[in-house]
């Protein structure tokens, strides 16, 4: 396994268009996270899945954003009617639920979105 | 609110020198994890070192060590014998131990190791 992979690596879109990103976690990991990183900032939590269940969503995730993780494997993040403020790096991470013990979250290389 | 503050936006040191990156955090939690992540240019973020708040002993990983001061809510990273490959963004981060479902990151420190 080569780690968390994200596709595409870069996306340029016109304002108002819809975009969809994909994340493939490490195969045995049941937790999957989406973060957004804007220039000069640290990553900010967007949402989190345990298997196929979306357990938490940040208030940063407006109605234009939707995330899915069908069958608890890969995940998609869709942004509808993109705005220039959506331009950012979208990071995916995965981990194995360690129940009482912490297990490391592994990050993908991210998808850089530019809205023009 | 839980926050992580990194007061040094950018630092530069010569190769082989020792550098310390600062981090403070704010939380009402008693049990939590603290992290330093490294994000090299155009590459994915990797975990450098982790500290569990209930452990008094400072974590070390080869050339990387932390100075964890729980009462002061301070968590600095020391990089000894710095290498050119240490050039990266470094993020201090935090997650509560009882609900490790999200990591809260600071804004980062851009570290340049100069030849």
CSV table of C-alpha atoms in Angstrom, one decimal:
chain,number,residue,atom,x,y,z
A,1,UNK,CA,0.0,0.0,0.0
A,2,UNK,CA,1.4,3.4,-1.0
A,3,UNK,CA,-0.5,5.5,1.5
A,4,UNK,CA,-3.3,7.9,1.2
A,5,UNK,CA,-3.9,9.0,-2.4
A,6,UNK,CA,-5.9,12.0,-3.7
A,7,UNK,CA,-7.1,12.8,-7.1
A,8,UNK,CA,-6.7,15.1,-8.9
A,9,UNK,CA,-3.6,16.8,-7.5
A,10,UNK,CA,-4.5,20.1,-9.1
A,11,UNK,CA,-7.9,21.5,-10.3
A,12,UNK,CA,-8.6,24.9,-11.9
A,13,UNK,CA,-12.3,25.7,-12.3
A,14,UNK,CA,-14.4,28.7,-13.2
A,15,UNK,CA,-16.5,30.3,-10.5
A,16,UNK,CA,-19.9,28.7,-10.3
A,17,UNK,CA,-18.8,25.3,-11.6
A,18,UNK,CA,-19.0,22.1,-9.5
A,19,UNK,CA,-15.9,20.1,-8.6
A,20,UNK,CA,-15.4,16.7,-7.0
A,21,UNK,CA,-12.3,15.3,-5.4
A,22,UNK,CA,-11.5,11.8,-4.5
A,23,UNK,CA,-9.5,10.3,-1.6
A,24,UNK,CA,-8.4,6.7,-1.3
A,25,UNK,CA,-7.3,5.9,2.3
A,26,UNK,CA,-4.9,3.3,3.4
A,27,UNK,CA,-6.8,0.1,2.9
A,28,UNK,CA,-7.4,-1.1,6.4
A,29,UNK,CA,-8.1,2.4,7.9
A,30,UNK,CA,-11.7,2.9,9.0
A,31,UNK,CA,-11.4,6.6,9.7
A,32,UNK,CA,-11.2,9.2,7.0
A,33,UNK,CA,-10.8,13.0,7.5
A,34,UNK,CA,-11.1,16.0,5.2
A,35,UNK,CA,-9.2,19.2,5.9
A,36,UNK,CA,-8.8,22.5,4.1
A,37,UNK,CA,-5.6,24.5,4.1
A,38,UNK,CA,-5.5,28.0,2.7
A,39,UNK,CA,-2.3,30.0,2.1
A,40,UNK,CA,-0.5,30.8,5.2
A,41,UNK,CA,-2.7,28.8,7.4
A,42,UNK,CA,-2.7,25.4,9.0
A,43,UNK,CA,-5.1,22.7,8.0
A,44,UNK,CA,-8.7,23.2,9.2
A,45,UNK,CA,-11.0,20.3,9.9
A,46,UNK,CA,-13.9,19.9,7.6
A,47,UNK,CA,-15.5,16.5,8.2
A,48,UNK,CA,-14.8,13.0,9.4
A,49,UNK,CA,-16.0,9.5,8.6
A,50,UNK,CA,-15.9,6.3,10.7
A,51,UNK,CA,-16.5,3.6,8.0
A,52,UNK,CA,-19.3,4.9,5.9
A,53,UNK,CA,-20.9,7.1,8.6
A,54,UNK,CA,-20.2,10.8,8.6
A,55,UNK,CA,-19.8,11.6,12.3
A,56,UNK,CA,-18.9,15.2,12.4
A,57,UNK,CA,-19.0,18.2,10.1
A,58,UNK,CA,-17.4,21.6,10.7
A,59,UNK,CA,-19.3,24.8,10.4
A,60,UNK,CA,-16.8,25.5,7.6
A,61,UNK,CA,-18.7,22.9,5.5
A,62,UNK,CA,-21.4,25.1,4.0
A,63,UNK,CA,-24.4,23.7,2.2
A,64,UNK,CA,-22.4,23.8,-1.0
A,65,UNK,CA,-20.1,21.1,0.3
A,66,UNK,CA,-21.0,17.5,0.5
A,67,UNK,CA,-18.8,14.5,1.4
A,68,UNK,CA,-19.5,10.8,1.0
A,69,UNK,CA,-17.8,7.6,1.8
A,70,UNK,CA,-19.8,4.8,0.2
A,71,UNK,CA,-19.0,1.3,1.5
A,72,UNK,CA,-16.5,2.8,3.9
A,73,UNK,CA,-13.7,2.8,1.4
A,74,UNK,CA,-12.8,5.8,-0.8
A,75,UNK,CA,-14.4,9.2,-0.2
A,76,UNK,CA,-15.5,12.1,-2.4
A,77,UNK,CA,-15.8,15.7,-1.5
A,78,UNK,CA,-18.0,17.8,-3.8
A,79,UNK,CA,-18.2,21.5,-4.0
A,80,UNK,CA,-21.1,23.0,-5.8
A,81,UNK,CA,-21.2,26.5,-7.3
A,82,UNK,CA,-17.6,27.2,-6.5
A,83,UNK,CA,-16.5,30.6,-5.2
A,84,UNK,CA,-13.1,32.2,-5.3
A,85,UNK,CA,-13.0,31.7,-1.5
A,86,UNK,CA,-13.0,28.0,-2.0
A,87,UNK,CA,-9.5,28.2,-3.5
A,88,UNK,CA,-7.4,26.1,-1.1
A,89,UNK,CA,-5.5,22.8,-0.7
A,90,UNK,CA,-8.0,20.0,0.3
A,91,UNK,CA,-6.3,17.4,2.4
A,92,UNK,CA,-7.5,13.9,3.1
A,93,UNK,CA,-6.2,11.8,6.0
A,94,UNK,CA,-6.9,8.3,7.3
A,95,UNK,CA,-6.3,6.4,10.5
A,96,UNK,CA,-7.3,3.1,12.2
A,97,UNK,CA,-9.6,3.4,15.1
A,98,UNK,CA,-7.5,2.5,18.1
A,99,UNK,CA,-10.5,2.6,20.5
A,100,UNK,CA,-8.7,3.5,23.7
A,101,UNK,CA,-5.3,4.1,22.0
A,102,UNK,CA,-4.3,6.8,19.6
A,103,UNK,CA,-3.3,5.7,16.2
A,104,UNK,CA,-1.5,8.0,13.7
A,105,UNK,CA,-3.4,9.9,11.0
A,106,UNK,CA,-1.7,9.7,7.6
A,107,UNK,CA,-2.2,12.5,5.1
A,108,UNK,CA,-2.4,12.5,1.4
A,109,UNK,CA,-0.6,15.0,-0.8
A,110,UNK,CA,-3.8,17.1,-1.2
A,111,UNK,CA,-5.8,18.5,-4.1
A,112,UNK,CA,-5.1,22.1,-4.9
A,113,UNK,CA,-8.2,23.9,-6.1
A,114,UNK,CA,-8.0,27.2,-7.8
A,115,UNK,CA,-11.3,29.0,-8.6
A,116,UNK,CA,-10.9,31.7,-11.3
B,1,UNK,CA,-12.3,27.1,22.4
B,2,UNK,CA,-9.2,25.0,21.7
B,3,UNK,CA,-6.5,26.9,19.9
B,4,UNK,CA,-2.9,26.4,18.9
B,5,UNK,CA,-0.6,29.3,18.4
B,6,UNK,CA,2.8,29.4,16.6
B,7,UNK,CA,4.4,32.8,17.0
B,8,UNK,CA,7.2,32.3,14.5
B,9,UNK,CA,6.0,32.5,10.9
B,10,UNK,CA,9.4,31.9,9.5
B,11,UNK,CA,12.9,30.9,10.6
B,12,UNK,CA,16.3,30.2,9.0
B,13,UNK,CA,19.3,28.4,10.5
B,14,UNK,CA,22.5,27.1,9.1
B,15,UNK,CA,22.9,23.4,8.4
B,16,UNK,CA,24.1,21.4,11.5
B,17,UNK,CA,22.8,24.0,13.9
B,18,UNK,CA,20.1,23.4,16.5
B,19,UNK,CA,16.8,25.2,16.1
B,20,UNK,CA,13.7,25.5,18.4
B,21,UNK,CA,10.2,26.1,17.2
B,22,UNK,CA,7.7,27.5,19.7
B,23,UNK,CA,4.1,26.5,20.2
B,24,UNK,CA,1.5,27.4,22.8
B,25,UNK,CA,-2.0,26.0,23.0
B,26,UNK,CA,-5.2,26.5,24.9
B,27,UNK,CA,-7.6,23.9,26.1
B,28,UNK,CA,-9.7,22.9,29.1
B,29,UNK,CA,-9.1,19.2,28.4
B,30,UNK,CA,-6.9,17.3,30.9
B,31,UNK,CA,-6.0,14.4,28.6
B,32,UNK,CA,-4.8,15.2,25.1
B,33,UNK,CA,-2.2,14.6,22.5
B,34,UNK,CA,0.2,17.1,21.0
B,35,UNK,CA,2.0,16.8,17.7
B,36,UNK,CA,4.5,18.3,15.5
B,37,UNK,CA,3.9,17.7,11.8
B,38,UNK,CA,6.3,18.4,8.9
B,39,UNK,CA,5.0,19.5,5.5
B,40,UNK,CA,7.9,19.6,2.9
B,41,UNK,CA,7.3,21.7,-0.2
B,42,UNK,CA,4.7,19.9,-2.5
B,43,UNK,CA,4.8,16.8,-0.4
B,44,UNK,CA,2.4,15.3,2.1
B,45,UNK,CA,2.3,16.1,5.8
B,46,UNK,CA,4.1,13.6,8.0
B,47,UNK,CA,4.1,13.2,11.8
B,48,UNK,CA,7.4,14.1,13.4
B,49,UNK,CA,6.7,13.6,17.0
B,50,UNK,CA,3.9,13.0,19.4
B,51,UNK,CA,3.4,13.8,23.1
B,52,UNK,CA,0.7,12.4,25.4
B,53,UNK,CA,-0.3,15.0,28.0
B,54,UNK,CA,-0.4,12.6,30.9
B,55,UNK,CA,3.2,11.7,30.3
B,56,UNK,CA,5.7,14.0,32.0
B,57,UNK,CA,8.7,12.7,30.1
B,58,UNK,CA,9.4,14.7,27.0
B,59,UNK,CA,9.2,12.7,23.7
B,60,UNK,CA,12.2,12.3,21.5
B,61,UNK,CA,12.6,10.9,18.0
B,62,UNK,CA,16.2,10.8,16.9
B,63,UNK,CA,17.2,14.4,16.2
B,64,UNK,CA,13.8,15.7,17.2
B,65,UNK,CA,12.8,16.4,20.8
B,66,UNK,CA,10.1,18.4,22.6
B,67,UNK,CA,9.9,20.5,25.7
B,68,UNK,CA,6.4,20.0,27.0
B,69,UNK,CA,5.3,22.3,29.8
B,70,UNK,CA,1.8,21.4,30.7
B,71,UNK,CA,1.1,24.1,33.2
B,72,UNK,CA,2.3,26.8,30.8
B,73,UNK,CA,0.6,25.0,27.9
B,74,UNK,CA,3.8,25.2,25.9
B,75,UNK,CA,5.1,22.6,23.5
B,76,UNK,CA,8.3,23.5,21.6
B,77,UNK,CA,10.2,21.4,19.1
B,78,UNK,CA,14.0,21.2,19.0
B,79,UNK,CA,15.7,20.0,15.9
B,80,UNK,CA,19.4,19.1,16.6
B,81,UNK,CA,22.1,18.8,13.9
B,82,UNK,CA,19.7,20.2,11.3
B,83,UNK,CA,19.8,18.9,7.7
B,84,UNK,CA,18.9,20.5,4.4
B,85,UNK,CA,16.0,18.0,4.3
B,86,UNK,CA,14.5,19.5,7.4
B,87,UNK,CA,13.4,22.5,5.3
B,88,UNK,CA,9.6,22.5,5.5
B,89,UNK,CA,6.6,24.0,7.1
B,90,UNK,CA,6.2,22.7,10.7
B,91,UNK,CA,2.8,22.6,12.3
B,92,UNK,CA,2.1,22.2,16.0
B,93,UNK,CA,-1.2,20.4,16.6
B,94,UNK,CA,-3.5,19.1,19.3
B,95,UNK,CA,-6.3,16.6,19.7
B,96,UNK,CA,-8.3,15.7,22.8
B,97,UNK,CA,-7.6,12.1,24.0
B,98,UNK,CA,-11.2,11.1,24.5
B,99,UNK,CA,-12.4,12.1,21.0
B,100,UNK,CA,-9.5,11.9,18.6
B,101,UNK,CA,-11.7,12.6,15.7
B,102,UNK,CA,-10.0,15.9,14.6
B,103,UNK,CA,-6.7,17.5,14.9
B,104,UNK,CA,-6.4,21.3,15.5
B,105,UNK,CA,-3.4,22.8,13.8
B,106,UNK,CA,-1.5,26.0,14.4
B,107,UNK,CA,-0.7,28.3,11.4
B,108,UNK,CA,2.8,26.8,11.0
B,109,UNK,CA,6.4,27.9,11.0
B,110,UNK,CA,8.3,27.9,7.7
B,111,UNK,CA,11.8,26.6,8.5
B,112,UNK,CA,14.7,27.1,6.1
B,113,UNK,CA,17.9,25.2,6.6
B,114,UNK,CA,20.7,27.0,4.8
B,115,UNK,CA,23.8,25.3,3.4
